Amino acid sequence: MSGGGTGGHIFPALSIANEIRRRFPQAQILFVGAEGRMEMERVPAAGYDIKGLPVCGFDRKHLLRNVKVLMKLWKSIRLANQILKDFKPDIAIGVGGYASGPMLKAAQKKGIPTLLQEQNSYAGVTNKLLAKGAKCICVAYEGMERFFPAEKIVLTGNPVRRNLLECEASAEDAKKALGIDPDKATVLIIGGSLGARTINQSIIGDLHKIGAVANEVQVVWQSGKIYDEQCREALKQSGVKNVIQMPFISNMDMAYRAADLVVSRAGASSISELQLLGKPSILVPSPNVAEDHQTKNALALANRNAAIMVADADAPEKLVDTMLATINDPETLSSLGENVERMALLNAAEHIVDEVMKIVGS
């Protein structure tokens, strides 16, 4: 299994690995990630071995710095070949991200079958480069033949964390577990595992508006670790009591269950979670991602009235007003929830492992 860099790559990879292990307890699974990226911590914490490659992304603003990037890429290819020689895999699975490029390219050159999993509606550079040599490409959106050979594409959806789907708590019980009022409409704000600056600044700028509706609405705000101190201090200074802020939510199953509306970035994993849970959402796509793929992810929902999209540049002025208008509109909430749930693709990890087994045989 290779790839990573963000939770959006790591969670699907772990879900696939967990399904392989569930079916075949004796299977040997090795992850290959990029040194210094979050997979080097998250994967061992989930119980899997991982090796790191020194690979990193190209610097498009400072071209001379790419001499080091090329040296790291050359070293990564050598290490990838050594990993293949030592581990002797039956298949290499790539989920996107820096490490999957050299790892899967090396596998393809050695004749080891490869499977790609593309989470986004706009394919990443790494997967596009690897597509020609792949046996199968598992995708989460229709129309991906724009990027990949049509005969290799299988529509499976994106795997999500199993505990989110298995949570059976009622919304009332989930609110109690989070220590919030079970009778108030609840907005969950999440900006990814590291946080989202624009979303946080938009909330900080309009905390007084949220405080003005304290009798009807409450907010659970995951600010991310980077912005924790800034957000905590702003909330303290505002005196607003109907907002609970924290750097990271460990029990996301309860947080989702409690939420009547979710405000989120438009990463592939987040969108898949919203679809499978049928949650109304306001999506604020990050502009700081390759090929602006989050905007394309968000539009795939917004164009079907399955989410509301607020552009990153518009968020400081519009986000909180849109959020408060939506949470107080039961008809819109119901429509968004029904429409997003219709887009869900169930049992993605199981379908992907079915494709793995078709490739490697019995």
Tab-separated table of C-alpha atoms in Angstrom:
chain	number	residue	atom	x	y	z
A	1	MET	CA	0.000	0.000	0.000
A	2	SER	CA	1.534	3.332	-0.968
A	3	GLY	CA	0.575	6.987	-0.734
A	4	GLY	CA	-0.442	9.515	1.868
A	5	GLY	CA	0.357	13.096	2.765
A	6	THR	CA	-3.127	13.912	4.044
A	7	GLY	CA	-5.885	12.159	5.939
A	8	GLY	CA	-7.775	12.034	2.647
A	9	HIS	CA	-5.217	9.555	1.315
A	10	ILE	CA	-4.454	7.729	4.562
A	11	PHE	CA	-7.993	6.871	5.729
A	12	PRO	CA	-8.948	5.119	2.457
A	13	ALA	CA	-5.633	3.225	2.441
A	14	LEU	CA	-6.193	2.009	6.001
A	15	SER	CA	-9.781	1.022	5.183
A	16	ILE	CA	-8.595	-1.092	2.244
A	17	ALA	CA	-5.860	-2.680	4.365
A	18	ASN	CA	-8.356	-3.431	7.147
A	19	GLU	CA	-10.695	-5.156	4.689
A	20	ILE	CA	-7.827	-7.251	3.278
A	21	ARG	CA	-6.850	-8.240	6.811
A	22	ARG	CA	-10.472	-9.016	7.721
A	23	ARG	CA	-10.781	-11.463	4.817
A	24	PHE	CA	-7.238	-12.804	4.971
A	25	PRO	CA	-5.849	-12.558	8.536
A	26	GLN	CA	-2.501	-14.006	7.427
A	27	ALA	CA	-1.970	-11.449	4.649
A	28	GLN	CA	1.268	-9.481	4.856
A	29	ILE	CA	0.666	-5.765	4.348
A	30	LEU	CA	3.415	-3.150	4.091
A	31	PHE	CA	2.775	0.580	3.733
A	32	VAL	CA	5.204	2.893	1.949
A	33	GLY	CA	4.874	6.596	2.713
A	34	ALA	CA	6.789	9.843	2.410
A	35	GLU	CA	9.253	10.712	5.171
A	36	GLY	CA	8.004	13.437	7.495
A	37	ARG	CA	4.353	13.167	6.380
A	38	MET	CA	1.485	12.205	8.649
A	39	GLU	CA	1.248	8.606	7.389
A	40	MET	CA	4.520	7.867	9.198
A	41	GLU	CA	2.606	8.316	12.485
A	42	ARG	CA	-0.963	7.343	11.573
A	43	VAL	CA	-0.167	4.017	9.906
A	44	PRO	CA	1.859	2.479	12.773
A	45	ALA	CA	-0.835	3.713	15.191
A	46	ALA	CA	-3.326	1.643	13.168
A	47	GLY	CA	-1.162	-1.459	13.549
A	48	TYR	CA	0.684	-1.632	10.218
A	49	ASP	CA	4.355	-1.515	9.259
A	50	ILE	CA	5.486	1.396	7.123
A	51	LYS	CA	8.672	2.400	5.322
A	52	GLY	CA	9.412	5.989	4.331
A	53	LEU	CA	10.778	7.392	1.067
A	54	PRO	CA	12.516	10.812	0.957
A	55	VAL	CA	10.290	11.888	-1.958
A	56	CYS	CA	8.652	15.335	-1.956
A	57	GLY	CA	6.656	17.519	-4.323
A	58	PHE	CA	8.049	19.804	-7.023
A	59	ASP	CA	8.464	23.481	-6.123
A	60	ARG	CA	6.696	25.330	-8.924
A	61	LYS	CA	7.650	28.781	-7.602
A	62	HIS	CA	11.386	28.207	-7.077
A	63	LEU	CA	12.566	26.026	-9.938
A	64	LEU	CA	16.215	25.816	-8.789
A	65	ARG	CA	15.130	24.071	-5.605
A	66	ASN	CA	13.953	21.155	-7.730
A	67	VAL	CA	17.555	19.903	-8.079
A	68	LYS	CA	17.146	18.572	-4.518
A	69	VAL	CA	13.690	17.266	-5.377
A	70	LEU	CA	15.110	15.252	-8.294
A	71	MET	CA	17.876	13.852	-6.106
A	72	LYS	CA	15.279	12.748	-3.550
A	73	LEU	CA	13.189	11.198	-6.326
A	74	TRP	CA	16.195	9.235	-7.625
A	75	LYS	CA	16.946	7.992	-4.101
A	76	SER	CA	13.267	7.092	-3.584
A	77	ILE	CA	13.227	4.976	-6.760
A	78	ARG	CA	16.309	3.065	-5.559
A	79	LEU	CA	14.690	2.478	-2.156
A	80	ALA	CA	11.406	1.438	-3.796
A	81	ASN	CA	13.234	-1.204	-5.836
A	82	GLN	CA	14.919	-2.518	-2.692
A	83	ILE	CA	11.573	-2.681	-0.865
A	84	LEU	CA	10.095	-4.720	-3.728
A	85	LYS	CA	13.090	-7.050	-3.740
A	86	ASP	CA	12.815	-7.657	0.014
A	87	PHE	CA	9.018	-7.777	0.432
A	88	LYS	CA	8.068	-9.532	-2.855
A	89	PRO	CA	4.452	-8.269	-3.016
A	90	ASP	CA	1.702	-9.924	-5.072
A	91	ILE	CA	0.184	-6.492	-5.773
A	92	ALA	CA	0.945	-2.813	-5.137
A	93	ILE	CA	-1.975	-0.512	-4.319
A	94	GLY	CA	-1.596	3.254	-4.734
A	95	VAL	CA	-3.915	5.817	-3.161
A	96	GLY	CA	-2.227	8.986	-4.441
A	97	GLY	CA	0.321	11.229	-2.785
A	98	TYR	CA	4.069	11.636	-3.183
A	99	ALA	CA	5.250	8.154	-2.245
A	100	SER	CA	2.926	6.235	-4.540
A	101	GLY	CA	4.648	7.619	-7.660
A	102	PRO	CA	8.097	6.036	-7.346
A	103	MET	CA	6.728	3.012	-5.480
A	104	LEU	CA	4.132	1.965	-8.044
A	105	LYS	CA	6.298	2.919	-11.027
A	106	ALA	CA	8.992	0.593	-9.703
A	107	ALA	CA	6.394	-2.170	-9.240
A	108	GLN	CA	5.098	-1.741	-12.781
A	109	LYS	CA	8.622	-1.964	-14.217
A	110	LYS	CA	9.138	-5.243	-12.349
A	111	GLY	CA	5.872	-6.675	-13.693
A	112	ILE	CA	4.095	-6.534	-10.312
A	113	PRO	CA	0.388	-5.751	-10.864
A	114	THR	CA	-0.831	-2.396	-9.555
A	115	LEU	CA	-4.224	-1.028	-8.567
A	116	LEU	CA	-4.947	2.696	-8.183
A	117	GLN	CA	-7.562	4.295	-5.961
A	118	GLU	CA	-8.488	7.851	-6.984
A	119	GLN	CA	-10.561	9.712	-4.388
A	120	ASN	CA	-11.281	12.950	-6.228
A	121	SER	CA	-13.505	13.988	-9.113
A	122	TYR	CA	-10.419	15.521	-10.736
A	123	ALA	CA	-7.607	12.983	-10.916
A	124	GLY	CA	-4.266	13.694	-9.245
A	125	VAL	CA	-1.035	13.966	-11.229
A	126	THR	CA	0.513	10.838	-9.692
A	127	ASN	CA	-2.412	8.587	-10.568
A	128	LYS	CA	-2.648	10.006	-14.097
A	129	LEU	CA	1.025	9.174	-14.661
A	130	LEU	CA	0.561	5.637	-13.315
A	131	ALA	CA	-2.735	4.863	-15.064
A	132	LYS	CA	-1.330	3.365	-18.274
A	133	GLY	CA	0.530	0.636	-16.375
A	134	ALA	CA	-2.226	-0.111	-13.836
A	135	LYS	CA	-4.442	-3.194	-13.989
A	136	CYS	CA	-7.435	-1.453	-12.386
A	137	ILE	CA	-8.381	2.086	-11.318
A	138	CYS	CA	-11.032	2.395	-8.584
A	139	VAL	CA	-12.839	5.753	-8.620
A	140	ALA	CA	-15.525	7.576	-6.644
A	141	TYR	CA	-17.081	9.709	-9.390
A	142	GLU	CA	-18.592	9.082	-12.796
A	143	GLY	CA	-16.949	10.551	-15.899
A	144	MET	CA	-13.381	9.648	-14.909
A	145	GLU	CA	-12.606	8.376	-18.421
A	146	ARG	CA	-11.489	11.999	-18.990
A	147	PHE	CA	-8.337	11.014	-17.104
A	148	PHE	CA	-8.023	7.227	-17.273
A	149	PRO	CA	-8.499	4.413	-19.824
A	150	ALA	CA	-12.220	3.610	-19.661
A	151	GLU	CA	-11.697	-0.168	-19.696
A	152	LYS	CA	-9.661	0.001	-16.461
A	153	ILE	CA	-12.124	2.095	-14.434
A	154	VAL	CA	-14.325	0.582	-11.717
A	155	LEU	CA	-16.768	2.828	-9.825
A	156	THR	CA	-16.359	1.786	-6.179
A	157	GLY	CA	-16.644	4.953	-4.096
A	158	ASN	CA	-14.218	6.040	-1.405
A	159	PRO	CA	-13.656	3.901	1.695
A	160	VAL	CA	-14.387	5.727	4.950
A	161	ARG	CA	-13.694	5.020	8.607
A	162	ARG	CA	-15.884	2.086	9.614
A	163	ASN	CA	-16.711	3.487	13.071
A	164	LEU	CA	-18.537	6.434	11.460
A	165	LEU	CA	-20.981	4.074	9.772
A	166	GLU	CA	-21.373	1.759	12.751
A	167	CYS	CA	-22.329	4.472	15.262
A	168	GLU	CA	-25.892	3.765	16.417
A	169	ALA	CA	-26.288	6.666	18.858
A	170	SER	CA	-29.268	8.952	18.387
A	171	ALA	CA	-28.650	12.650	17.701
A	172	GLU	CA	-29.851	13.421	21.229
A	173	ASP	CA	-27.501	10.870	22.832
A	174	ALA	CA	-24.590	12.087	20.702
A	175	LYS	CA	-25.177	15.687	21.808
A	176	LYS	CA	-25.222	14.581	25.433
A	177	ALA	CA	-21.980	12.639	24.916
A	178	LEU	CA	-20.361	15.812	23.543
A	179	GLY	CA	-21.643	17.819	26.510
A	180	ILE	CA	-23.907	20.092	24.465
A	181	ASP	CA	-27.621	20.932	24.648
A	182	PRO	CA	-29.658	18.032	23.165
A	183	ASP	CA	-32.489	20.395	22.191
A	184	LYS	CA	-30.559	22.942	20.118
A	185	ALA	CA	-29.836	22.848	16.392
A	186	THR	CA	-26.166	21.949	15.998
A	187	VAL	CA	-23.559	23.014	13.443
A	188	LEU	CA	-20.326	21.003	13.171
A	189	ILE	CA	-17.359	22.902	11.722
A	190	ILE	CA	-14.388	20.835	10.535
A	191	GLY	CA	-11.385	21.973	8.508
A	192	GLY	CA	-9.484	18.736	8.062
A	193	SER	CA	-6.929	17.225	10.422
A	194	LEU	CA	-4.710	20.329	10.363
A	195	GLY	CA	-7.470	22.944	10.306
A	196	ALA	CA	-8.532	25.489	7.694
A	197	ARG	CA	-7.389	29.083	8.030
A	198	THR	CA	-10.169	30.701	6.003
A	199	ILE	CA	-12.946	28.832	7.801
A	200	ASN	CA	-11.436	29.693	11.192
A	201	GLN	CA	-10.986	33.369	10.322
A	202	SER	CA	-14.560	33.538	9.018
A	203	ILE	CA	-15.900	32.134	12.301
A	204	ILE	CA	-13.690	34.447	14.394
A	205	GLY	CA	-14.866	37.479	12.415
A	206	ASP	CA	-18.548	36.704	12.976
A	207	LEU	CA	-18.620	35.137	16.448
A	208	HIS	CA	-20.995	37.905	17.549
A	209	LYS	CA	-23.554	36.760	14.965
A	210	ILE	CA	-23.385	33.190	16.295
A	211	GLY	CA	-23.704	34.466	19.864
A	212	ALA	CA	-26.858	36.378	18.901
A	213	VAL	CA	-28.699	33.097	18.201
A	214	ALA	CA	-27.527	31.323	21.357
A	215	ASN	CA	-31.057	30.295	22.331
A	216	GLU	CA	-31.616	28.265	19.149
A	217	VAL	CA	-28.223	27.254	17.705
A	218	GLN	CA	-24.947	25.812	19.018
A	219	VAL	CA	-21.648	25.213	17.224
A	220	VAL	CA	-19.028	22.487	17.643
A	221	TRP	CA	-15.834	23.907	16.108
A	222	GLN	CA	-12.788	21.797	15.263
A	223	SER	CA	-10.178	24.447	14.582
A	224	GLY	CA	-7.157	22.197	13.960
A	225	LYS	CA	-4.018	22.122	16.093
A	226	ILE	CA	-2.236	24.906	14.204
A	227	TYR	CA	-4.995	27.439	14.906
A	228	ASP	CA	-6.030	26.221	18.349
A	229	GLU	CA	-4.543	29.024	20.443
A	230	GLN	CA	-5.744	31.792	18.132
A	231	CYS	CA	-9.299	30.442	17.977
A	232	ARG	CA	-9.499	29.682	21.680
A	233	GLU	CA	-8.373	33.218	22.578
A	234	ALA	CA	-10.811	34.825	20.108
A	235	LEU	CA	-13.690	32.817	21.546
A	236	LYS	CA	-12.719	33.772	25.087
A	237	GLN	CA	-12.534	37.469	24.187
A	238	SER	CA	-15.928	37.345	22.449
A	239	GLY	CA	-17.764	35.998	25.475
A	240	VAL	CA	-19.885	33.798	23.174
A	241	LYS	CA	-21.225	30.764	25.070
A	242	ASN	CA	-22.901	28.667	22.372
A	243	VAL	CA	-19.636	27.660	20.630
A	244	ILE	CA	-17.474	24.747	21.771
A	245	GLN	CA	-14.005	24.944	20.208
A	246	MET	CA	-11.334	22.227	20.219
A	247	PRO	CA	-8.193	21.511	18.172
A	248	PHE	CA	-9.196	17.975	17.237
A	249	ILE	CA	-12.309	15.796	17.625
A	250	SER	CA	-11.369	12.201	18.406
A	251	ASN	CA	-14.932	10.856	18.469
A	252	MET	CA	-16.010	12.017	15.017
A	253	ASP	CA	-18.742	9.369	14.943
A	254	MET	CA	-20.558	11.196	17.752
A	255	ALA	CA	-19.815	14.637	16.286
A	256	TYR	CA	-21.349	13.702	12.923
A	257	ARG	CA	-24.341	12.071	14.614
A	258	ALA	CA	-24.985	15.235	16.654
A	259	ALA	CA	-24.718	17.590	13.666
A	260	ASP	CA	-27.728	19.000	11.861
A	261	LEU	CA	-25.402	20.847	9.463
A	262	VAL	CA	-21.696	20.393	8.667
A	263	VAL	CA	-19.304	23.122	7.494
A	264	SER	CA	-16.242	21.554	5.889
A	265	ARG	CA	-13.479	21.732	3.334
A	266	ALA	CA	-14.194	19.649	0.214
A	267	GLY	CA	-11.622	16.893	0.496
A	268	ALA	CA	-12.641	13.567	-1.018
A	269	SER	CA	-12.827	11.685	2.286
A	270	SER	CA	-14.961	14.369	3.924
A	271	ILE	CA	-17.376	14.365	1.005
A	272	SER	CA	-17.662	10.570	1.042
A	273	GLU	CA	-18.445	10.703	4.769
A	274	LEU	CA	-21.138	13.329	4.204
A	275	GLN	CA	-22.669	11.217	1.439
A	276	LEU	CA	-22.735	7.978	3.417
A	277	LEU	CA	-24.137	9.706	6.508
A	278	GLY	CA	-26.623	11.842	4.553
A	279	LYS	CA	-25.449	15.081	6.178
A	280	PRO	CA	-26.421	18.543	4.869
A	281	SER	CA	-23.286	20.606	4.382
A	282	ILE	CA	-21.709	23.895	3.403
A	283	LEU	CA	-18.453	23.238	1.558
A	284	VAL	CA	-15.591	25.749	1.443
A	285	PRO	CA	-13.065	24.277	-1.036
A	286	SER	CA	-9.403	24.864	-0.266
A	287	PRO	CA	-7.676	26.789	-3.081
A	288	ASN	CA	-4.283	25.447	-1.952
A	289	VAL	CA	-4.513	21.984	-3.504
A	290	ALA	CA	-3.311	20.510	-6.788
A	291	GLU	CA	-5.451	21.358	-9.830
A	292	ASP	CA	-8.013	23.026	-7.513
A	293	HIS	CA	-9.606	19.577	-7.135
A	294	GLN	CA	-11.590	20.534	-4.010
A	295	THR	CA	-13.623	23.066	-5.994
A	296	LYS	CA	-14.412	20.354	-8.532
A	297	ASN	CA	-15.384	17.962	-5.692
A	298	ALA	CA	-17.681	20.589	-4.177
A	299	LEU	CA	-19.301	21.443	-7.521
A	300	ALA	CA	-20.062	17.757	-8.097
A	301	LEU	CA	-22.389	18.053	-5.057
A	302	ALA	CA	-23.554	21.655	-5.390
A	303	ASN	CA	-24.680	21.086	-8.988
A	304	ARG	CA	-27.029	18.356	-7.700
A	305	ASN	CA	-28.351	20.453	-4.809
A	306	ALA	CA	-26.535	18.031	-2.482
A	307	ALA	CA	-24.445	20.720	-0.752
A	308	ILE	CA	-24.032	24.487	-0.618
A	309	MET	CA	-20.688	25.798	-1.852
A	310	VAL	CA	-19.082	28.991	-0.555
A	311	ALA	CA	-15.872	29.985	-2.343
A	312	ASP	CA	-12.812	30.444	-0.137
A	313	ALA	CA	-12.502	34.112	-1.169
A	314	ASP	CA	-16.166	34.755	-0.250
A	315	ALA	CA	-16.123	32.918	3.082
A	316	PRO	CA	-15.145	35.817	5.403
A	317	GLU	CA	-18.164	37.772	4.187
A	318	LYS	CA	-20.699	34.995	3.482
A	319	LEU	CA	-19.954	31.818	5.443
A	320	VAL	CA	-21.536	32.544	8.830
A	321	ASP	CA	-24.599	34.253	7.294
A	322	THR	CA	-25.111	31.258	4.989
A	323	MET	CA	-24.580	28.836	7.880
A	324	LEU	CA	-27.148	30.535	10.142
A	325	ALA	CA	-29.686	30.890	7.337
A	326	THR	CA	-29.338	27.194	6.447
A	327	ILE	CA	-29.516	25.792	9.990
A	328	ASN	CA	-32.789	27.693	10.457
A	329	ASP	CA	-34.312	26.324	7.234
A	330	PRO	CA	-35.618	22.765	7.859
A	331	GLU	CA	-36.764	22.366	4.239
A	332	THR	CA	-33.297	23.116	2.856
A	333	LEU	CA	-31.624	20.851	5.418
A	334	SER	CA	-33.923	17.983	4.501
A	335	SER	CA	-33.412	18.465	0.757
A	336	LEU	CA	-29.613	18.659	1.041
A	337	GLY	CA	-29.503	15.558	3.251
A	338	GLU	CA	-31.676	13.478	0.923
A	339	ASN	CA	-29.801	14.541	-2.202
A	340	VAL	CA	-26.316	13.923	-0.804
A	341	GLU	CA	-27.309	10.489	0.493
A	342	ARG	CA	-28.455	9.506	-3.008
A	343	MET	CA	-24.880	10.053	-4.205
A	344	ALA	CA	-23.390	7.608	-1.671
A	345	LEU	CA	-21.585	4.503	-2.908
A	346	LEU	CA	-21.743	1.831	-0.222
A	347	ASN	CA	-19.133	-0.773	0.798
A	348	ALA	CA	-16.280	0.830	-1.132
A	349	ALA	CA	-13.472	-1.003	0.679
A	350	GLU	CA	-15.159	-4.356	0.026
A	351	HIS	CA	-15.562	-3.568	-3.691
A	352	ILE	CA	-11.925	-2.464	-3.982
A	353	VAL	CA	-10.681	-5.658	-2.326
A	354	ASP	CA	-12.910	-7.645	-4.740
A	355	GLU	CA	-10.919	-6.010	-7.548
A	356	VAL	CA	-7.642	-6.794	-5.767
A	357	MET	CA	-8.643	-10.465	-5.647
A	358	LYS	CA	-9.544	-10.512	-9.339
A	359	ILE	CA	-5.998	-9.353	-10.053
A	360	VAL	CA	-4.029	-11.618	-7.703
A	361	GLY	CA	-6.328	-14.646	-8.010
A	362	SER	CA	-7.009	-17.122	-5.236
